[in-house]
mmCIF file of C-alpha atoms in Angstrom:
data_model
loop_
_atom_site.group_PDB
_atom_site.id
_atom_site.type_symbol
_atom_site.label_atom_id
_atom_site.label_comp_id
_atom_site.label_asym_id
_atom_site.label_seq_id
_atom_site.Cartn_x
_atom_site.Cartn_y
_atom_site.Cartn_z
ATOM 1 C CA MET A 1 65.034 -46.374 -3.866
ATOM 2 C CA ALA A 2 64.195 -48.866 -1.740
ATOM 3 C CA LEU A 3 67.946 -48.040 0.046
ATOM 4 C CA ASN A 4 66.762 -43.840 0.877
ATOM 5 C CA MET A 5 62.835 -45.544 2.258
ATOM 6 C CA GLU A 6 64.441 -47.119 4.549
ATOM 7 C CA SER A 7 66.851 -44.807 5.159
ATOM 8 C CA LEU A 8 64.353 -42.303 5.779
ATOM 9 C CA ALA A 9 61.820 -44.650 8.101
ATOM 10 C CA GLU A 10 65.053 -45.242 10.201
ATOM 11 C CA ALA A 11 65.792 -41.237 10.481
ATOM 12 C CA THR A 12 62.015 -40.773 11.705
ATOM 13 C CA SER A 13 61.723 -43.436 14.183
ATOM 14 C CA GLY A 14 64.419 -42.334 15.914
ATOM 15 C CA ALA A 15 63.571 -38.681 16.614
ATOM 16 C CA VAL A 16 60.399 -39.443 17.082
ATOM 17 C CA GLY A 17 61.861 -42.175 19.796
ATOM 18 C CA SER A 18 64.848 -39.379 21.266
ATOM 19 C CA LEU A 19 61.828 -36.640 21.402
ATOM 20 C CA LEU A 20 59.554 -38.881 23.123
ATOM 21 C CA SER A 21 62.527 -39.448 25.324
ATOM 22 C CA THR A 22 63.500 -36.232 25.710
ATOM 23 C CA THR A 23 60.516 -34.985 27.210
ATOM 24 C CA ILE A 24 60.092 -37.973 29.252
ATOM 25 C CA LEU A 25 63.298 -37.579 31.400
ATOM 26 C CA TYR A 26 63.888 -34.167 30.770
ATOM 27 C CA PRO A 27 63.000 -32.906 34.880
ATOM 28 C CA LEU A 28 66.245 -35.320 35.749
ATOM 29 C CA ASP A 29 67.608 -33.872 32.652
ATOM 30 C CA THR A 30 68.370 -30.097 34.195
ATOM 31 C CA CYS A 31 69.252 -31.262 37.474
ATOM 32 C CA LYS A 32 71.998 -32.902 36.197
ATOM 33 C CA SER A 33 72.627 -30.622 33.992
ATOM 34 C CA LYS A 34 72.528 -28.121 36.220
ATOM 35 C CA TYR A 35 74.918 -30.122 39.271
ATOM 36 C CA GLN A 36 77.186 -30.895 37.232
ATOM 37 C CA ALA A 37 77.737 -27.159 35.749
ATOM 38 C CA GLU A 38 78.269 -25.830 39.346
ATOM 39 C CA LEU A 39 82.003 -25.789 40.508
ATOM 40 C CA ARG A 40 82.972 -24.601 43.583
ATOM 41 C CA ALA A 41 85.991 -25.907 45.977
ATOM 42 C CA HIS A 42 84.825 -28.322 48.400
ATOM 43 C CA GLY A 43 82.604 -27.474 51.348
ATOM 44 C CA GLN A 44 81.690 -24.827 49.339
ATOM 45 C CA ALA A 45 79.476 -26.370 46.528
ATOM 46 C CA LYS A 46 75.644 -25.001 46.582
ATOM 47 C CA TYR A 47 74.340 -28.798 45.728
ATOM 48 C CA ARG A 48 75.686 -31.819 47.128
ATOM 49 C CA ASN A 49 73.944 -33.990 44.588
ATOM 50 C CA THR A 50 70.233 -33.142 42.386
ATOM 51 C CA LEU A 51 68.343 -34.217 44.257
ATOM 52 C CA ASP A 52 69.814 -30.433 45.919
ATOM 53 C CA VAL A 53 68.736 -29.099 43.110
ATOM 54 C CA LEU A 54 65.107 -30.551 42.281
ATOM 55 C CA LEU A 55 65.031 -29.755 46.668
ATOM 56 C CA GLU A 56 65.686 -26.133 45.124
ATOM 57 C CA ALA A 57 63.055 -25.510 42.187
ATOM 58 C CA ILE A 58 60.406 -26.676 44.531
ATOM 59 C CA SER A 59 61.273 -24.972 47.733
ATOM 60 C CA SER A 60 61.354 -21.789 45.374
ATOM 61 C CA ARG A 61 58.119 -22.592 44.165
ATOM 62 C CA GLN A 62 60.253 -22.803 40.881
ATOM 63 C CA VAL A 63 59.400 -27.135 40.172
ATOM 64 C CA LEU A 64 57.693 -25.707 36.137
ATOM 65 C CA SER A 65 62.003 -24.643 35.263
ATOM 66 C CA LEU A 66 62.678 -28.651 35.417
ATOM 67 C CA TYR A 67 61.146 -27.749 31.777
ATOM 68 C CA GLN A 68 63.187 -24.123 31.229
ATOM 69 C CA GLY A 69 64.113 -25.269 27.321
ATOM 70 C CA LEU A 70 61.786 -27.963 26.429
ATOM 71 C CA GLY A 71 61.233 -26.771 23.417
ATOM 72 C CA THR A 72 64.268 -26.198 21.663
ATOM 73 C CA LYS A 73 65.724 -28.969 23.774
ATOM 74 C CA ASN A 74 62.982 -30.927 20.765
ATOM 75 C CA VAL A 75 64.290 -29.201 18.193
ATOM 76 C CA GLN A 76 67.987 -30.232 18.106
ATOM 77 C CA SER A 77 66.695 -33.622 19.589
ATOM 78 C CA PHE A 78 64.427 -34.278 16.585
ATOM 79 C CA VAL A 79 66.598 -32.322 13.843
ATOM 80 C CA SER A 80 70.586 -33.945 15.033
ATOM 81 C CA SER A 81 68.618 -37.266 15.689
ATOM 82 C CA PHE A 82 66.803 -37.289 12.158
ATOM 83 C CA ILE A 83 70.522 -36.754 10.952
ATOM 84 C CA TYR A 84 72.543 -39.014 12.799
ATOM 85 C CA PHE A 85 69.825 -41.888 12.144
ATOM 86 C CA TYR A 86 69.562 -40.870 8.292
ATOM 87 C CA GLY A 87 73.372 -40.257 7.134
ATOM 88 C CA TYR A 88 74.029 -43.876 9.269
ATOM 89 C CA ASP A 89 72.080 -45.459 8.236
ATOM 90 C CA PHE A 90 72.102 -44.521 4.590
ATOM 91 C CA PHE A 91 76.181 -44.561 4.594
ATOM 92 C CA LYS A 92 76.140 -48.307 6.483
ATOM 93 C CA LYS A 93 74.002 -49.484 3.370
ATOM 94 C CA LEU A 94 76.082 -47.589 1.123
ATOM 95 C CA TYR A 95 79.539 -49.011 1.669
ATOM 96 C CA LEU A 96 77.817 -53.119 2.479
ATOM 97 C CA LYS A 97 76.062 -52.455 -1.343
ATOM 98 C CA ARG A 98 79.365 -51.123 -2.686
ATOM 99 C CA SER A 99 81.884 -54.082 -1.159
ATOM 100 C CA GLY A 100 80.251 -55.900 -1.491
ATOM 101 C CA PHE A 101 80.278 -57.738 2.631
ATOM 102 C CA LYS A 102 76.623 -58.966 3.848
ATOM 103 C CA SER A 103 78.068 -57.101 7.135
ATOM 104 C CA ILE A 104 79.252 -54.238 8.127
ATOM 105 C CA GLY A 105 82.639 -54.972 10.634
ATOM 106 C CA THR A 106 82.935 -53.179 13.692
ATOM 107 C CA ARG A 107 86.150 -50.872 12.215
ATOM 108 C CA ALA A 108 83.988 -49.844 9.064
ATOM 109 C CA ASN A 109 80.685 -49.844 11.116
ATOM 110 C CA LEU A 110 82.667 -47.038 14.094
ATOM 111 C CA ILE A 111 83.827 -44.608 11.296
ATOM 112 C CA ILE A 112 80.985 -44.342 10.108
ATOM 113 C CA ALA A 113 79.341 -43.392 13.088
ATOM 114 C CA VAL A 114 81.522 -40.460 14.030
ATOM 115 C CA ALA A 115 81.499 -39.014 10.488
ATOM 116 C CA ALA A 116 78.232 -39.131 10.508
ATOM 117 C CA GLY A 117 77.865 -37.612 14.240
ATOM 118 C CA ALA A 118 80.078 -35.067 13.458
ATOM 119 C CA PHE A 119 78.587 -33.617 10.799
ATOM 120 C CA THR A 120 75.030 -33.221 12.700
ATOM 121 C CA VAL A 121 76.894 -31.728 15.595
ATOM 122 C CA ILE A 122 77.662 -29.092 13.078
ATOM 123 C CA ILE A 123 74.762 -28.030 12.146
ATOM 124 C CA THR A 124 72.921 -28.617 15.202
ATOM 125 C CA GLN A 125 75.126 -26.491 17.805
ATOM 126 C CA PRO A 126 73.024 -23.272 17.950
ATOM 127 C CA LEU A 127 71.051 -25.776 19.368
ATOM 128 C CA ASP A 128 72.499 -27.180 21.605
ATOM 129 C CA THR A 129 74.009 -24.349 23.081
ATOM 130 C CA ALA A 130 70.701 -21.894 23.829
ATOM 131 C CA SER A 131 68.487 -25.514 25.005
ATOM 132 C CA SER A 132 72.424 -26.044 27.578
ATOM 133 C CA ARG A 133 71.633 -22.590 28.423
ATOM 134 C CA MET A 134 68.525 -21.960 29.018
ATOM 135 C CA GLN A 135 68.726 -25.217 31.310
ATOM 136 C CA THR A 136 71.602 -24.510 33.450
ATOM 137 C CA SER A 137 69.721 -20.457 34.105
ATOM 138 C CA ASP A 138 68.894 -19.870 37.756
ATOM 139 C CA PHE A 139 65.546 -21.400 38.530
ATOM 140 C CA GLY A 140 62.952 -19.076 36.927
ATOM 141 C CA LYS A 141 65.422 -16.516 35.281
ATOM 142 C CA SER A 142 65.586 -18.461 31.653
ATOM 143 C CA LYS A 143 65.443 -16.348 28.380
ATOM 144 C CA GLY A 144 63.403 -17.615 25.004
ATOM 145 C CA PHE A 145 66.242 -19.481 22.636
ATOM 146 C CA TRP A 146 66.445 -16.498 20.307
ATOM 147 C CA LYS A 147 67.661 -14.038 23.122
ATOM 148 C CA THR A 148 69.690 -16.426 24.293
ATOM 149 C CA LEU A 149 71.621 -16.718 21.577
ATOM 150 C CA SER A 150 71.406 -13.111 20.325
ATOM 151 C CA GLU A 151 72.995 -12.079 23.639
ATOM 152 C CA GLY A 152 76.632 -13.518 22.841
ATOM 153 C CA THR A 153 77.914 -13.155 19.353
ATOM 154 C CA TRP A 154 77.842 -15.879 16.336
ATOM 155 C CA SER A 155 81.059 -17.885 17.442
ATOM 156 C CA GLU A 156 79.469 -17.796 21.319
ATOM 157 C CA ALA A 157 76.391 -19.767 19.718
ATOM 158 C CA PHE A 158 79.113 -22.424 19.064
ATOM 159 C CA ASP A 159 81.048 -23.646 22.168
ATOM 160 C CA GLY A 160 81.988 -26.263 22.913
ATOM 161 C CA LEU A 161 81.476 -26.706 19.191
ATOM 162 C CA GLY A 162 86.079 -28.357 18.999
ATOM 163 C CA ILE A 163 84.171 -30.603 22.377
ATOM 164 C CA SER A 164 80.833 -32.589 21.116
ATOM 165 C CA ILE A 165 82.684 -32.769 17.690
ATOM 166 C CA VAL A 166 85.438 -34.869 20.220
ATOM 167 C CA LEU A 167 81.974 -36.479 22.251
ATOM 168 C CA THR A 168 80.848 -37.741 18.561
ATOM 169 C CA SER A 169 82.810 -40.870 19.484
ATOM 170 C CA ASN A 170 79.591 -41.532 22.571
ATOM 171 C CA PRO A 171 77.278 -42.904 20.210
ATOM 172 C CA ALA A 172 79.364 -43.975 17.785
ATOM 173 C CA ILE A 173 80.725 -46.535 20.749
ATOM 174 C CA GLN A 174 76.908 -46.548 21.435
ATOM 175 C CA TYR A 175 75.160 -47.322 18.354
ATOM 176 C CA THR A 176 78.017 -49.696 17.301
ATOM 177 C CA ALA A 177 77.960 -51.994 19.995
ATOM 178 C CA PHE A 178 74.010 -51.402 19.965
ATOM 179 C CA ASP A 179 74.059 -53.257 16.035
ATOM 180 C CA GLN A 180 76.600 -56.224 16.533
ATOM 181 C CA PHE A 181 74.317 -56.453 19.416
ATOM 182 C CA LYS A 182 71.626 -56.439 17.346
ATOM 183 C CA GLN A 183 72.858 -58.502 14.615
ATOM 184 C CA ARG A 184 73.630 -60.982 16.071
ATOM 185 C CA MET A 185 70.524 -61.393 17.595
ATOM 186 C CA LEU A 186 68.722 -61.037 14.976
ATOM 187 C CA LYS A 187 70.000 -63.810 12.802
ATOM 188 C CA LYS A 188 68.240 -66.920 14.594
ATOM 189 C CA LYS A 189 65.007 -64.745 13.461
ATOM 190 C CA MET A 190 65.873 -63.734 9.953
ATOM 191 C CA LYS A 191 66.871 -67.453 9.046
ATOM 192 C CA SER A 192 63.003 -68.459 10.550
ATOM 193 C CA ASN A 193 61.437 -66.207 8.475
ATOM 194 C CA ARG A 194 64.090 -67.049 5.431
ATOM 195 C CA GLY A 195 61.620 -66.484 2.049
ATOM 196 C CA VAL A 196 59.089 -64.444 3.849
ATOM 197 C CA GLU A 197 59.262 -60.444 2.161
ATOM 198 C CA SER A 198 59.064 -57.922 4.573
ATOM 199 C CA SER A 199 60.193 -55.694 5.866
ATOM 200 C CA PRO A 200 63.293 -54.752 8.331
ATOM 201 C CA GLU A 201 63.089 -57.643 11.120
ATOM 202 C CA SER A 202 63.048 -55.727 14.584
ATOM 203 C CA LEU A 203 63.775 -57.052 18.548
ATOM 204 C CA SER A 204 61.568 -57.201 20.835
ATOM 205 C CA ALA A 205 61.502 -54.080 23.381
ATOM 206 C CA PHE A 206 62.959 -55.621 26.064
ATOM 207 C CA SER A 207 65.937 -56.202 24.363
ATOM 208 C CA ALA A 208 65.907 -53.069 22.554
ATOM 209 C CA PHE A 209 65.944 -52.062 26.220
ATOM 210 C CA VAL A 210 68.570 -53.808 27.981
ATOM 211 C CA LEU A 211 71.136 -53.258 24.891
ATOM 212 C CA GLY A 212 70.539 -49.266 24.498
ATOM 213 C CA ALA A 213 71.143 -49.267 28.063
ATOM 214 C CA VAL A 214 73.815 -51.799 28.606
ATOM 215 C CA SER A 215 76.177 -49.272 24.750
ATOM 216 C CA LYS A 216 75.495 -46.341 25.942
ATOM 217 C CA CYS A 217 76.217 -46.950 30.158
ATOM 218 C CA PHE A 218 79.160 -48.417 28.730
ATOM 219 C CA ALA A 219 79.840 -45.293 26.214
ATOM 220 C CA THR A 220 79.293 -42.598 28.776
ATOM 221 C CA CYS A 221 81.012 -44.190 31.496
ATOM 222 C CA ILE A 222 84.556 -43.330 29.405
ATOM 223 C CA THR A 223 83.909 -40.390 28.049
ATOM 224 C CA TYR A 224 82.661 -38.364 30.924
ATOM 225 C CA PRO A 225 85.215 -36.570 31.999
ATOM 226 C CA LEU A 226 84.535 -33.927 28.422
ATOM 227 C CA ILE A 227 80.982 -34.446 28.961
ATOM 228 C CA ARG A 228 80.833 -32.473 32.477
ATOM 229 C CA CYS A 229 83.851 -30.565 30.694
ATOM 230 C CA LYS A 230 80.549 -29.486 27.719
ATOM 231 C CA VAL A 231 78.248 -28.585 30.653
ATOM 232 C CA MET A 232 80.387 -26.163 32.044
ATOM 233 C CA ILE A 233 81.803 -25.076 28.381
ATOM 234 C CA GLN A 234 78.089 -24.207 27.477
ATOM 235 C CA SER A 235 76.071 -23.296 31.199
ATOM 236 C CA ALA A 236 74.861 -20.261 31.146
ATOM 237 C CA GLU A 237 76.596 -17.903 33.875
ATOM 238 C CA SER A 238 75.119 -17.157 37.882
ATOM 239 C CA GLU A 239 74.520 -14.615 39.304
ATOM 240 C CA GLU A 240 76.981 -15.754 41.837
ATOM 241 C CA ASP A 241 79.818 -15.997 40.214
ATOM 242 C CA ALA A 242 79.170 -13.007 38.386
ATOM 243 C CA GLU A 243 82.180 -11.532 39.400
ATOM 244 C CA ASP A 244 84.820 -13.825 38.793
ATOM 245 C CA GLU A 245 83.675 -13.055 34.674
ATOM 246 C CA ALA A 246 88.019 -13.530 33.600
ATOM 247 C CA GLU A 247 87.845 -16.535 35.177
ATOM 248 C CA LEU A 248 84.278 -17.264 33.634
ATOM 249 C CA ARG A 249 85.967 -16.660 30.235
ATOM 250 C CA ALA A 250 88.768 -19.213 30.769
ATOM 251 C CA ARG A 251 86.546 -22.408 31.642
ATOM 252 C CA LYS A 252 84.800 -21.566 28.406
ATOM 253 C CA THR A 253 88.104 -23.468 26.835
ATOM 254 C CA ILE A 254 88.564 -27.467 27.020
ATOM 255 C CA SER A 255 92.496 -26.983 28.301
ATOM 256 C CA GLY A 256 90.705 -24.055 30.789
ATOM 257 C CA SER A 257 87.766 -26.608 31.925
ATOM 258 C CA LEU A 258 89.571 -29.259 32.565
ATOM 259 C CA ARG A 259 92.282 -26.776 34.640
ATOM 260 C CA ALA A 260 89.201 -25.524 36.482
ATOM 261 C CA ILE A 261 87.502 -28.514 37.901
ATOM 262 C CA TRP A 262 91.755 -29.966 38.977
ATOM 263 C CA LYS A 263 91.937 -26.706 40.968
ATOM 264 C CA LYS A 264 89.121 -26.761 41.995
ATOM 265 C CA GLU A 265 87.202 -30.162 42.568
ATOM 266 C CA GLY A 266 90.424 -32.775 41.454
ATOM 267 C CA LEU A 267 91.052 -35.761 40.386
ATOM 268 C CA ILE A 268 87.156 -37.016 41.292
ATOM 269 C CA GLY A 269 86.164 -34.143 40.143
ATOM 270 C CA PHE A 270 86.256 -35.275 37.126
ATOM 271 C CA PHE A 271 83.430 -37.488 37.540
ATOM 272 C CA LYS A 272 80.707 -35.228 39.762
ATOM 273 C CA GLY A 273 77.540 -36.006 38.139
ATOM 274 C CA LEU A 274 78.323 -38.961 37.299
ATOM 275 C CA GLN A 275 75.481 -41.709 38.925
ATOM 276 C CA PRO A 276 73.033 -39.226 37.453
ATOM 277 C CA GLN A 277 74.027 -38.769 33.778
ATOM 278 C CA ILE A 278 74.835 -42.954 34.165
ATOM 279 C CA LEU A 279 70.815 -42.725 34.769
ATOM 280 C CA LYS A 280 69.721 -40.244 32.539
ATOM 281 C CA THR A 281 71.624 -41.026 30.343
ATOM 282 C CA VAL A 282 71.344 -45.070 30.403
ATOM 283 C CA ILE A 283 67.322 -44.595 30.195
ATOM 284 C CA SER A 284 67.090 -41.778 27.269
ATOM 285 C CA ALA A 285 68.975 -44.140 25.463
ATOM 286 C CA ALA A 286 67.628 -47.804 25.924
ATOM 287 C CA LEU A 287 64.105 -45.108 25.795
ATOM 288 C CA LEU A 288 64.790 -44.400 22.903
ATOM 289 C CA LEU A 289 65.789 -46.889 21.090
ATOM 290 C CA MET A 290 63.118 -49.471 22.350
ATOM 291 C CA ILE A 291 60.766 -46.649 21.013
ATOM 292 C CA LYS A 292 62.394 -46.849 18.140
ATOM 293 C CA GLU A 293 62.199 -50.845 17.236
ATOM 294 C CA LYS A 294 59.205 -50.891 18.097
ATOM 295 C CA ILE A 295 57.500 -47.959 15.795
ATOM 296 C CA SER A 296 59.996 -48.541 12.803
ATOM 297 C CA LYS A 297 57.671 -50.682 11.191
ATOM 298 C CA THR A 298 55.002 -48.603 11.352
ATOM 299 C CA THR A 299 57.340 -46.098 9.453
ATOM 300 C CA TRP A 300 58.742 -48.764 6.883
ATOM 301 C CA VAL A 301 54.449 -49.105 5.377
ATOM 302 C CA LEU A 302 53.583 -45.295 6.847
ATOM 303 C CA LEU A 303 56.476 -44.442 4.605
ATOM 304 C CA LEU A 304 55.863 -46.842 1.653
ATOM 305 C CA ALA A 305 51.862 -46.507 1.627
ATOM 306 C CA VAL A 306 52.734 -42.493 1.017
ATOM 307 C CA ARG A 307 55.803 -43.431 -1.534
ATOM 308 C CA ARG A 308 52.444 -44.975 -3.085
ATOM 309 C CA TYR A 309 50.093 -42.763 -2.980
ATOM 310 C CA LEU A 310 51.609 -40.688 -4.628
ATOM 311 C CA PHE A 311 52.617 -42.058 -7.345
ATOM 312 C CA LEU A 312 48.955 -43.790 -7.726
ATOM 313 C CA THR A 313 47.893 -39.892 -7.462
ATOM 314 C CA ARG A 314 51.406 -38.677 -10.373
ATOM 315 C CA THR A 315 49.713 -41.033 -12.612
ATOM 316 C CA ARG A 316 46.228 -39.847 -12.921
ATOM 317 C CA LEU A 317 46.895 -36.319 -13.443
ATOM 318 C CA LYS A 318 49.752 -37.448 -16.134
ATOM 319 C CA SER A 319 46.949 -39.526 -17.736
ATOM 320 C CA SER A 320 44.820 -37.036 -17.488
#
């Protein structure tokens, strides 16, 4: 039971952290995504950088459109983070219990993280696709969740599923690196508190922020070309590009998006938008892990209190 309770605490705190970080950084995420989704030859691009996207929203009086798709994105972030953290923590502890090891190795950690990520992606892909289309729509013309998905076929709701599964290596690399650093940093703290029965140890807010930022930056640089392809595959069709439907359809595959980038933007195109991607994802991941670490103890205590309350209530009902 303790295994399940601790996994539930990890999942809940991780989901709340993801929800808050997504909401705080959403305007930056919108600017980044619209910039990444644009694919035009040099000299013809509408946006030179993410700042141009922000200036367009301001000049067209569509600042609130920077939040288009926020509701769907929050649902997707909360659900995916809850499933991921629960699965990751549950299977990690199950592995330690059955193997008899006191700590988990890097290889086993990476395999568990990838498996948890792949399972999460399959369940939440329609939410991810819808939020990406809403986010990259022309300012002021984003549609609701159901209308966005109903306009296409059921298979189109899973656009980018293959590349999303491949990209589970990104959080897998991130969380594996974070977990390994965290275990080392907490060794001294655990020794000083030896013999004291309490909730699991947690990092300080600053330590969690720094470790989260470093681990996410490393993972993002490695996987960025695939990240940009994913944005292009899931992006909404712009009215300015509506006449080139054949080319747009070809871009909806990994190989097609890679060829399109190479043809129009060259090698440098595979890293277009890397800086805002790093800025957004590093801050987001650092905030997520910092919030998760700081509320994990509170979540643990609340869950124990709820379990105790339910146990006492069940006992009273039986006795009556």
